[in-house]
CSV table of C-alpha atoms in Angstrom, one decimal:
chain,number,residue,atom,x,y,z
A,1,UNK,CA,106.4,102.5,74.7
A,2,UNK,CA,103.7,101.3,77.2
A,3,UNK,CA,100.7,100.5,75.8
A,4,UNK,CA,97.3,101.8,76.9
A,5,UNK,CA,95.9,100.5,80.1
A,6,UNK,CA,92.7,99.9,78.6
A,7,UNK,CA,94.6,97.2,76.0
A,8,UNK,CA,97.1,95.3,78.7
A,9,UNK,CA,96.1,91.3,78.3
A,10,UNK,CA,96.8,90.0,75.5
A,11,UNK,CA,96.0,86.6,75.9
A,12,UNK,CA,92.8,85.2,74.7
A,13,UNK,CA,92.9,82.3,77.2
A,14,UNK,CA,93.6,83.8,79.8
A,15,UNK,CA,91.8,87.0,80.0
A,16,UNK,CA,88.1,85.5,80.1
A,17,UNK,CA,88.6,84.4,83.8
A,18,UNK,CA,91.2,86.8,84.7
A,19,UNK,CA,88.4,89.6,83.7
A,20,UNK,CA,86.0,87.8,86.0
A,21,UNK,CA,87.5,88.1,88.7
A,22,UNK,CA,89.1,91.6,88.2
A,23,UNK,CA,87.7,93.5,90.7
A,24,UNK,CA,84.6,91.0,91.1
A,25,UNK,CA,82.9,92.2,87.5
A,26,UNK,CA,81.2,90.1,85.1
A,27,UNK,CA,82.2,89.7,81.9
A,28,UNK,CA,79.7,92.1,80.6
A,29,UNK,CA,81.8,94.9,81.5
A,30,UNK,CA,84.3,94.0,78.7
A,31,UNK,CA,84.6,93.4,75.2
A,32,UNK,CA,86.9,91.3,73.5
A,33,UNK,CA,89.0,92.4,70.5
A,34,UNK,CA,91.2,90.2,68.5
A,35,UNK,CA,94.2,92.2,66.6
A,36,UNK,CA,97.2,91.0,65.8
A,37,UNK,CA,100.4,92.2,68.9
A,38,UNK,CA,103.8,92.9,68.3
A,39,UNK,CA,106.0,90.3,67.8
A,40,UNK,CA,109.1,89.4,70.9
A,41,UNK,CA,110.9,86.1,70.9
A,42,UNK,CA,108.5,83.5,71.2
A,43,UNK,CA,105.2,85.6,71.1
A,44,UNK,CA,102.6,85.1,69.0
A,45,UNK,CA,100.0,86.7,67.2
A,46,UNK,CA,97.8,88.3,70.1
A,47,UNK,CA,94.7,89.2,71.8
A,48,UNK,CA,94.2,92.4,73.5
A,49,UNK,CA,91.0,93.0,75.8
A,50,UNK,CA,89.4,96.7,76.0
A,51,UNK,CA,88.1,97.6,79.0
A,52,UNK,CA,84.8,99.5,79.6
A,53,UNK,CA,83.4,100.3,76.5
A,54,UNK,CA,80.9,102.3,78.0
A,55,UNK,CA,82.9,105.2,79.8
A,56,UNK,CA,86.8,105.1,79.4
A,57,UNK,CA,88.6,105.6,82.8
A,58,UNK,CA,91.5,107.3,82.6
A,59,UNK,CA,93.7,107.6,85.4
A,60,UNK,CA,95.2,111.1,84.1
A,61,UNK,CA,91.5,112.6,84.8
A,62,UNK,CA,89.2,112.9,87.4
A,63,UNK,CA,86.3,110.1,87.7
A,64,UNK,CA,82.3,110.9,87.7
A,65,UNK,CA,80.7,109.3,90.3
A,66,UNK,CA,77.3,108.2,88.9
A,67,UNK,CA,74.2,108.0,90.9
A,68,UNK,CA,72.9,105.5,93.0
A,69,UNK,CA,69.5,103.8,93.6
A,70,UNK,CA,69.9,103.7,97.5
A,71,UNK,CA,69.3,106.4,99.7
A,72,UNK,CA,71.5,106.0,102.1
A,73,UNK,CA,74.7,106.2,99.9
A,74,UNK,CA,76.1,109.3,98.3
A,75,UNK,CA,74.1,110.3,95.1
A,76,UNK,CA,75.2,113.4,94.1
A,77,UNK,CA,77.3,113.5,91.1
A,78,UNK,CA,80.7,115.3,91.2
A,79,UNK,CA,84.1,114.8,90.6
A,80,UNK,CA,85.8,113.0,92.8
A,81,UNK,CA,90.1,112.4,93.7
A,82,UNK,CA,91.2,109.8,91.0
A,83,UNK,CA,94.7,108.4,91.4
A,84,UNK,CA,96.6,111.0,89.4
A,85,UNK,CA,94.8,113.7,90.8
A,86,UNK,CA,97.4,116.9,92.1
A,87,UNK,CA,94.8,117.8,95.2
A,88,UNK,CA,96.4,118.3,98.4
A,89,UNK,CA,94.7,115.6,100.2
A,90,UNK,CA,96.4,114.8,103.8
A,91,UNK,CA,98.6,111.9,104.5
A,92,UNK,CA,96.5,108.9,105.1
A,93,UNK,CA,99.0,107.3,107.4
A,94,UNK,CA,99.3,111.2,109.1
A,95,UNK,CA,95.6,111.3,109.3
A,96,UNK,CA,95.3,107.9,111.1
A,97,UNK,CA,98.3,108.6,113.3
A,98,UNK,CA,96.7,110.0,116.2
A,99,UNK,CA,94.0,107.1,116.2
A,100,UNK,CA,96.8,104.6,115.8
A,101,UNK,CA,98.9,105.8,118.9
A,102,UNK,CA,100.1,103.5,121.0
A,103,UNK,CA,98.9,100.6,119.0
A,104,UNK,CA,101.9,97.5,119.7
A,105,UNK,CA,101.4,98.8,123.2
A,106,UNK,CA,98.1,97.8,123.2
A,107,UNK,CA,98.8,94.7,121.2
A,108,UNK,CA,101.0,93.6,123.6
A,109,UNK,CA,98.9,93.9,126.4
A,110,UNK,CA,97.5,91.9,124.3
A,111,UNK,CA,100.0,89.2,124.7
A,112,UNK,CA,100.6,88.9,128.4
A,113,UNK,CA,102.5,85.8,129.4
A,114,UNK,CA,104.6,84.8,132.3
A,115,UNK,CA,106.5,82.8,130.3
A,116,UNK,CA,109.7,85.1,129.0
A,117,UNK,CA,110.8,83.6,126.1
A,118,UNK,CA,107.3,83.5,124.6
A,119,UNK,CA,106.8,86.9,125.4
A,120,UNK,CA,110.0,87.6,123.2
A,121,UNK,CA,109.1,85.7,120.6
A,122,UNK,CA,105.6,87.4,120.6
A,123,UNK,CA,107.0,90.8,120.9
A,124,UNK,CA,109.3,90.5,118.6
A,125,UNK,CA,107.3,91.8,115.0
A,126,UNK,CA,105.3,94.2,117.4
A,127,UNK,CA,108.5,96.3,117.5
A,128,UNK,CA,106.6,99.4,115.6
A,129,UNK,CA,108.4,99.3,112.8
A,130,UNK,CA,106.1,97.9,110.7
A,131,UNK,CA,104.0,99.8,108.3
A,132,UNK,CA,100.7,99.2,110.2
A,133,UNK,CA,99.1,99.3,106.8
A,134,UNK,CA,96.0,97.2,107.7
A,135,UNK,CA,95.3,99.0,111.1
A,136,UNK,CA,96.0,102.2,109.0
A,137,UNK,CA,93.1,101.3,106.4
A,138,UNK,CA,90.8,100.1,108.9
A,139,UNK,CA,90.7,103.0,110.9
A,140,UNK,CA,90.2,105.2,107.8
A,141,UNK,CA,87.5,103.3,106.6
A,142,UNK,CA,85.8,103.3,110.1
A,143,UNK,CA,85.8,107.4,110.4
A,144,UNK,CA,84.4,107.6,106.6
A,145,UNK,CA,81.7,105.2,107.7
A,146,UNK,CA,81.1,106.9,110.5
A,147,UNK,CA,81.1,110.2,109.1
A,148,UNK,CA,78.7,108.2,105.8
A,149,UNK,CA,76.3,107.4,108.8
A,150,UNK,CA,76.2,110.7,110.3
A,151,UNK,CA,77.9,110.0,113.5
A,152,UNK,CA,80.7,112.8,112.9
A,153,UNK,CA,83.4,110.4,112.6
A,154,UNK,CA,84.4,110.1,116.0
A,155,UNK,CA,86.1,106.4,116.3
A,156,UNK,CA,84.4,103.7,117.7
A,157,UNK,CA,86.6,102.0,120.5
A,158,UNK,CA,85.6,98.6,118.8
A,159,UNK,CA,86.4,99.5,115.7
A,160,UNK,CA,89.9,100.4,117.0
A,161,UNK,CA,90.1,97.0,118.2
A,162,UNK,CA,89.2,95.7,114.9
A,163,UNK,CA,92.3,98.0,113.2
A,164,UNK,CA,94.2,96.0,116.5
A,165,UNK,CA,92.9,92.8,115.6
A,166,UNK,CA,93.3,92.8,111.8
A,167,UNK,CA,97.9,93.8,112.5
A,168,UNK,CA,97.5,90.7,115.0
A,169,UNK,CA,96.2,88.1,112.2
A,170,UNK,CA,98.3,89.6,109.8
A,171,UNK,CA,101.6,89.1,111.8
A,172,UNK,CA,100.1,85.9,113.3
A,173,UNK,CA,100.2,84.6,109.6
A,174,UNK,CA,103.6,86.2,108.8
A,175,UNK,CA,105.4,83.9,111.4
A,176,UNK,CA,103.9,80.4,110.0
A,177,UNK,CA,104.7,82.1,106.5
A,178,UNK,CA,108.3,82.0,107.6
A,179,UNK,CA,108.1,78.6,108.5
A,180,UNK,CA,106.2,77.3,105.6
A,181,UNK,CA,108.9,79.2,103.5
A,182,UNK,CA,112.1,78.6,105.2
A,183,UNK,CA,112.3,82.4,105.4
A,184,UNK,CA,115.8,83.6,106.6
A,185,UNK,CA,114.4,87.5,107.1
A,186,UNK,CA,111.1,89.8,107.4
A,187,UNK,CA,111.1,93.4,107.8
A,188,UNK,CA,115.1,93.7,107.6
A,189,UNK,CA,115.8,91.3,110.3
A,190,UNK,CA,116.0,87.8,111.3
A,191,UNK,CA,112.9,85.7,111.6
A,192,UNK,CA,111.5,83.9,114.1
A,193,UNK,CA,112.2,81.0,113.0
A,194,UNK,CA,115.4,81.3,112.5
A,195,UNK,CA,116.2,83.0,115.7
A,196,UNK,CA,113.9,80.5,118.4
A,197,UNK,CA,113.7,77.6,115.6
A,198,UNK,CA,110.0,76.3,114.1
A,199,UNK,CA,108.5,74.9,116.6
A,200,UNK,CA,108.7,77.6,118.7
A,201,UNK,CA,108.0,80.0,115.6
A,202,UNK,CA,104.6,78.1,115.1
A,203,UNK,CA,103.5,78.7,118.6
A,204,UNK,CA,104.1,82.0,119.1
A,205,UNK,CA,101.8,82.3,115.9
A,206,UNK,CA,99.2,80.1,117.4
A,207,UNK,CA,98.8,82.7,120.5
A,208,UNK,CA,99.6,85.6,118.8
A,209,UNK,CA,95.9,84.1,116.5
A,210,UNK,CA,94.7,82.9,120.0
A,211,UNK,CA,94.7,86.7,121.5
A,212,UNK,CA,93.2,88.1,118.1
A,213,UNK,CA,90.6,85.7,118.8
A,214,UNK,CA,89.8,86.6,122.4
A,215,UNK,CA,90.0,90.5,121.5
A,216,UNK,CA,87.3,89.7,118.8
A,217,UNK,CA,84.9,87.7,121.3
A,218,UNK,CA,85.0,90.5,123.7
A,219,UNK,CA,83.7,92.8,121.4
A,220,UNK,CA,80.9,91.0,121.6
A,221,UNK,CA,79.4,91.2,118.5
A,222,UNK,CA,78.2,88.1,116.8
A,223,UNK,CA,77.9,89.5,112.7
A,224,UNK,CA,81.7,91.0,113.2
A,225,UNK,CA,83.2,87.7,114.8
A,226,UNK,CA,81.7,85.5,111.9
A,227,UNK,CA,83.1,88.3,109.3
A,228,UNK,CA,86.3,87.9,110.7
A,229,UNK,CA,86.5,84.4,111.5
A,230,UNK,CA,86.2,84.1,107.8
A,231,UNK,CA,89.9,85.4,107.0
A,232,UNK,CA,91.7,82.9,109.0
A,233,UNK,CA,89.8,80.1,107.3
A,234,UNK,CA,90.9,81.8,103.7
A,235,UNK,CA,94.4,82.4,104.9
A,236,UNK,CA,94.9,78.4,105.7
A,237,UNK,CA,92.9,78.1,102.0
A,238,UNK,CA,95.5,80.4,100.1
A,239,UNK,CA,98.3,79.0,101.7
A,240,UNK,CA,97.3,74.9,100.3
A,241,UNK,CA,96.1,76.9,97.2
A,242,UNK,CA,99.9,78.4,96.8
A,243,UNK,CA,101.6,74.7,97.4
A,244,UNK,CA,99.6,73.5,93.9
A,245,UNK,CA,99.6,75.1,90.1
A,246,UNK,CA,97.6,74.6,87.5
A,247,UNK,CA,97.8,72.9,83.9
A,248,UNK,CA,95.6,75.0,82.3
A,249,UNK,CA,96.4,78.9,81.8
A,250,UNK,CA,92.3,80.2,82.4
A,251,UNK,CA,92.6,78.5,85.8
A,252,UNK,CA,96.1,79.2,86.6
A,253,UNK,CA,95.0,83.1,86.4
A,254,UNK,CA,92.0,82.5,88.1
A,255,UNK,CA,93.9,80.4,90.7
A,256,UNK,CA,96.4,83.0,91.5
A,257,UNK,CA,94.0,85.6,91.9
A,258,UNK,CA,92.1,83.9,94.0
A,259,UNK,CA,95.1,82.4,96.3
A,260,UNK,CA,96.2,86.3,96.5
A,261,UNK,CA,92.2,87.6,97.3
A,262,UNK,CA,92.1,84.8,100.2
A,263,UNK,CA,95.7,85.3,101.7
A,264,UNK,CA,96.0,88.9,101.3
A,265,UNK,CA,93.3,90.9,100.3
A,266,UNK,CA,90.8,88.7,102.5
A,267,UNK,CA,91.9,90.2,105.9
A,268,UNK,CA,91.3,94.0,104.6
A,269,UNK,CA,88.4,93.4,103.0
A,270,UNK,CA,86.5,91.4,105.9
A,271,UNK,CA,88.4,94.2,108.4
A,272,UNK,CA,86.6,96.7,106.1
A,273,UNK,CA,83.7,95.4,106.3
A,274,UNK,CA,83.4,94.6,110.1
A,275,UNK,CA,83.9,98.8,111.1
A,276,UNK,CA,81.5,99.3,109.0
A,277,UNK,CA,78.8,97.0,110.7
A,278,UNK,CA,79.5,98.2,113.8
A,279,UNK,CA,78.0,102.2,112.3
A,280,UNK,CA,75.7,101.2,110.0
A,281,UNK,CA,73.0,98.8,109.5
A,282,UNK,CA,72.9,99.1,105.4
A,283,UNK,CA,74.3,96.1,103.5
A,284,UNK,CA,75.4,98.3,100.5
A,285,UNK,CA,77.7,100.4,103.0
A,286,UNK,CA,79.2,96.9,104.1
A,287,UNK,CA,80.2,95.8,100.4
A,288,UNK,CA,81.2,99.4,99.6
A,289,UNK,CA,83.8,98.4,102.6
A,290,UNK,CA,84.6,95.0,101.7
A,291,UNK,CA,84.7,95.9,98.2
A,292,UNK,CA,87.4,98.7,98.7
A,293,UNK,CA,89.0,96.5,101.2
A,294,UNK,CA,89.4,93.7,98.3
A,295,UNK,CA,90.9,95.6,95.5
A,296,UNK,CA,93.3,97.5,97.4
A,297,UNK,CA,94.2,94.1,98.7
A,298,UNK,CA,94.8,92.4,95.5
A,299,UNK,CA,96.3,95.3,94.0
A,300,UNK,CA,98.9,95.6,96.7
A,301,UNK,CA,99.7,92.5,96.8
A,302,UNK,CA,100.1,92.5,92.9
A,303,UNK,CA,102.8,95.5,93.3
A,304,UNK,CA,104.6,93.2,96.3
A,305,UNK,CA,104.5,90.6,93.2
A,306,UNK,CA,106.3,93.3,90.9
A,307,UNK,CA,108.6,94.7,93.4
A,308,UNK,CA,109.8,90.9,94.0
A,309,UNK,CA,111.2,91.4,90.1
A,310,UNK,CA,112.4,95.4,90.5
A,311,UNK,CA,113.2,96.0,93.5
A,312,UNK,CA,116.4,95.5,95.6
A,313,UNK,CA,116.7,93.3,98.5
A,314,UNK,CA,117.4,96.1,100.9
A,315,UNK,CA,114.5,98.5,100.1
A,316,UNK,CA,112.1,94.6,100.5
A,317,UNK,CA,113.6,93.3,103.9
A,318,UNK,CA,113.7,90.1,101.9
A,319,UNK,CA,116.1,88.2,99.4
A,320,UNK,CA,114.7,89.6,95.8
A,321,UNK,CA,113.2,86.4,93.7
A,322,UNK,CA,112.0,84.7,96.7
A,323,UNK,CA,108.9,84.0,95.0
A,324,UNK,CA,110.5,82.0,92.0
A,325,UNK,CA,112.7,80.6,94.6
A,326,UNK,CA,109.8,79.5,96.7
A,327,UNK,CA,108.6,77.9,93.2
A,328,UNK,CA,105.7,80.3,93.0
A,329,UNK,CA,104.7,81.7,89.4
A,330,UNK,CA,103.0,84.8,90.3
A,331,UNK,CA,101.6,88.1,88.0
A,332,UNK,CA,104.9,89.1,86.0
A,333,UNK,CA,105.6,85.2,85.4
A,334,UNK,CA,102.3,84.2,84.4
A,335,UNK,CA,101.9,87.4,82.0
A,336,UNK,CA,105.8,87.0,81.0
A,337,UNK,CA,104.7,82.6,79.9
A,338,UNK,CA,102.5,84.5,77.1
A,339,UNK,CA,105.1,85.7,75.5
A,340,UNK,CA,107.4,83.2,75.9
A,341,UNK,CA,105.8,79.9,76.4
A,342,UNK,CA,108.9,78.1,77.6
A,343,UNK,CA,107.8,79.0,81.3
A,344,UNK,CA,104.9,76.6,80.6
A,345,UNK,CA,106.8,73.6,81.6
A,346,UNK,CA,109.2,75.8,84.5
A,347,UNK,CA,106.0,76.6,86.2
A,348,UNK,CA,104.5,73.4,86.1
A,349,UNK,CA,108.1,71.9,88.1
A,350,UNK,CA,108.0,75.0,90.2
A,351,UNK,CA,111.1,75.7,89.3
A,352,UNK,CA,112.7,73.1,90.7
A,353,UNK,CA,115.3,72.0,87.5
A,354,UNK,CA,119.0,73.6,87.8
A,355,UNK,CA,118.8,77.6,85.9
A,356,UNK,CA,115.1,77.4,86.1
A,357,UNK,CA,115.1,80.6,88.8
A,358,UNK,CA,117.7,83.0,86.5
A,359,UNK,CA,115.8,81.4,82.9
A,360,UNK,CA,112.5,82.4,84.1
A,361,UNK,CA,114.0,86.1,86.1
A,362,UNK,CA,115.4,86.6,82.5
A,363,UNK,CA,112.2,86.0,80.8
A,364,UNK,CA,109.8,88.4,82.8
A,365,UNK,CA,112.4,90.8,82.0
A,366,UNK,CA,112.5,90.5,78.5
A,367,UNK,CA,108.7,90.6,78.4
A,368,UNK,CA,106.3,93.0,79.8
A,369,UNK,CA,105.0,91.3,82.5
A,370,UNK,CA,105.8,93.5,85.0
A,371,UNK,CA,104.3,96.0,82.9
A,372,UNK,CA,101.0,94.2,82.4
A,373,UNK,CA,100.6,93.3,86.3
A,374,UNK,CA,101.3,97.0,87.1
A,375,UNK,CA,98.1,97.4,84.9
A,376,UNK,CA,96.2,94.9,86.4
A,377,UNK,CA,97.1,96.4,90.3
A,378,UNK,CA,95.5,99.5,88.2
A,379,UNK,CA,92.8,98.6,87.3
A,380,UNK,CA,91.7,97.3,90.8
A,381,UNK,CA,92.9,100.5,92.2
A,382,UNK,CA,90.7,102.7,89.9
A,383,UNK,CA,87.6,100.0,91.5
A,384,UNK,CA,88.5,100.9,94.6
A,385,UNK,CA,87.7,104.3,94.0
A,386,UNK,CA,84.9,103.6,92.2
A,387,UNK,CA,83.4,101.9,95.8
A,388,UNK,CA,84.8,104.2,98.2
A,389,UNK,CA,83.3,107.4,96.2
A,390,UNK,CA,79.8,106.4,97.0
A,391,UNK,CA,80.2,107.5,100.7
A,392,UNK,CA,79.6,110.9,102.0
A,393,UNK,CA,82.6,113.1,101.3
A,394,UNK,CA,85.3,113.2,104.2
A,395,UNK,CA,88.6,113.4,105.2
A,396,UNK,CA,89.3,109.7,105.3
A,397,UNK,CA,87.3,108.7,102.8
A,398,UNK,CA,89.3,111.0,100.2
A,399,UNK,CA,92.6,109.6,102.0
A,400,UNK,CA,91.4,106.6,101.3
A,401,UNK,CA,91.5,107.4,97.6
A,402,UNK,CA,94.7,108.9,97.6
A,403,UNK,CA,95.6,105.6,99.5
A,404,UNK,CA,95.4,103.6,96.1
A,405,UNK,CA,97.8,105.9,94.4
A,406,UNK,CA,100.6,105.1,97.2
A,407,UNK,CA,99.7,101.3,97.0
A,408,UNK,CA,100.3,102.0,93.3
A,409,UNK,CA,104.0,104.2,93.9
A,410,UNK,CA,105.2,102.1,96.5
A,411,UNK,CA,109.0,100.9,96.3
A,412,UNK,CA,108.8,98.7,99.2
């Protein structure tokens, strides 16, 4: 039987910094209580953290949104959607559908080159088959600013170049993924990489970056080009942040979190936060953005983390326990080494040693790792909600809370 959300970690060493950077609280949102856990193979007496001990989220009820100092922001307290909620809210990705027409048309425009096989090669993700997740989010986020800052939510046309922008990093930093990795497939297919070789694989993500970054300079606004320039720098950060582990478990969960904020989360958060500029001049409305842009981040890419241990290979596009194979320890493993602390010294080799991959696959079975990183994606879900319920009331901004519950149920 699970145990209650509000009791996942259970390790005393590792929780202090993992709790500071859940969802970007201090520790003074939590309170530590030792007890003694159940017992697996190689566990040890335990420590379980309880969340909130002022108001007890829980995701089977609705969530109060309290009042806020500013003005500007939604003050009114009602209940708003939480994650479990049985409301007929509209599809997010239906709602941004229209909005999000014709996008990889306009991407590739984008990407005009005389040169044939480089158009191929820069075509070739920008097929439409992707889940435009980022775009989707960002255009979402734009209308529920918009509609926050009384402007009727009618869609700026540079904030749609920002949801345009934001798929063109993203797939920019999928093809020198592939190559970093060695990656045989992405989205059910060959990779780059594999089909042109590296070298071309690297350029085609160096223009596919180089056009992102033209399309931000003609928008022409200085704020949203710095706020944006700032995710390619963390993306080349988390990726020498994923080639090194750590000894110690407080900053190994504090260095995971943080590689996955900078090359994940990073690119929603800042695309969040850029629409937002562009409507409103109020600094609390751009970290409400950024804010709900960062958890949802982290959190989806904790569930990508999970679905790497339960999923199959055909539902990921991808060969299942790439990540161990890549020698990367991520939420399941490092959870998983509490309760059985022979992964200590498989993480520290990367999992380089014969058996090491099907030891460790074994292990986060046998423990609840995957359990306990489900709760963690959770937890910065229900923060997300927290943010994006002190806008106005819209539309988007409710699909954005339902959005957190299909990050959450995803299978792929």
């Amino acid at each position: 039987m699970a145990v209650p959300w509000s009791r996942c970690w259970r390790s005393s060493t590792g929780a202090s910094v993992l709790l500071d950077w859940c969802c970007g609280f201090s520790r003074r949102a939590f309170t530590h209580a030792t007890s003694a856990g159940r017992r697996t193979d190689g566990s040890t007496a335990a420590t379980q953290v309880l969340f909130w001990q002022g108001p007890v989220y829980n995701f089977n009820k609705p969530i109060t949104i309290a009042r806020h100092r500013n003005r500007c922001l939604y003050t009114t307290p009602q209940v708003c959607c939480s994650i479990r909620s049985d409301a007929k809210l509209k599809d997010p990705f239906s709602l941004a559908q229209k909005d999000l027409q014709n996008l990889y048309e306009d991407i590739k425009k984008q990407l005009l080159v005389s040169k044939a096989e480089l158009k191929a090669l820069c075509d070739y993700y920008f097929d439409g088959k992707g889940k435009a997740f980022r775009p989707m989010i960002v255009i979402l986020m734009a209308r529920a600013c918009n509609v926050h800052s009384n402007k009727e939510g009618v869609l700026l046309p540079a904030q749609r170049s920002i949801a345009m922008i934001s798929e063109m990093i993203h797939t920019a930093s999928l093809v020198h993924d592939d190559v970093i990795d060695d990656s045989d497939t992405r989205r059910g297919k060959n990779t780059i990489n594999k089909v042109w070789g590296e070298r071309k694989a690297i350029l085609a993500g160096d223009f596919i970056l180089s056009a992102a970054s033209m399309a931000l300079a003609r928008i022409g606004n200085n704020t949203v080009v710095s706020v944006l320039s700032q995710v390619v720098e963390d993306l080349v950060r988390g990726e020498f942040m994923q080639l090194g582990s750590k000894e110690n478990e407080n900053e190994r969960f504090k260095h995971y979190l943080e590689k996955t904020f900078k090359k994940t989360a990073s690119l929603i958060a800042n695309s969040c936060k850029a629409v937002s500029i562009l409507v409103n001049s109020d600094p609390e409305v751009h970290e409400i953005a950024y804010q709900y842009g960062r958890n949802v981040g982290i959190a989806f890419q904790l569930v990508d983390d999970i679905l790497d241990f339960t999923s199959s290979a055909n539902l990921l596009g991808k060969p299942s326990a790439a990540d161990l194979k890549l020698g990367l320890a991520t939420g399941p493993v490092l959870f998983a080494c509490q309760q059985f602390p022979e992964l200590h010294a498989m993480i520290m080799r990367r999992f380089s040693s014969d058996g090491d991959v099907d030891r460790a696959w074994q292990y986060v079975l046998k423990s609840d790792g995957v359990e306990q990183t489900n709760y963690l994606a959770q937890h910065y879900c229900q923060e997300a909600i927290q943010q994006i319920s002190r806008l106005r009331p819209s539309t988007e901004r409710d699909a954005l809370i339902q959005l957190t519950e299909l990050v959450l149920r995803r299978d792929k």
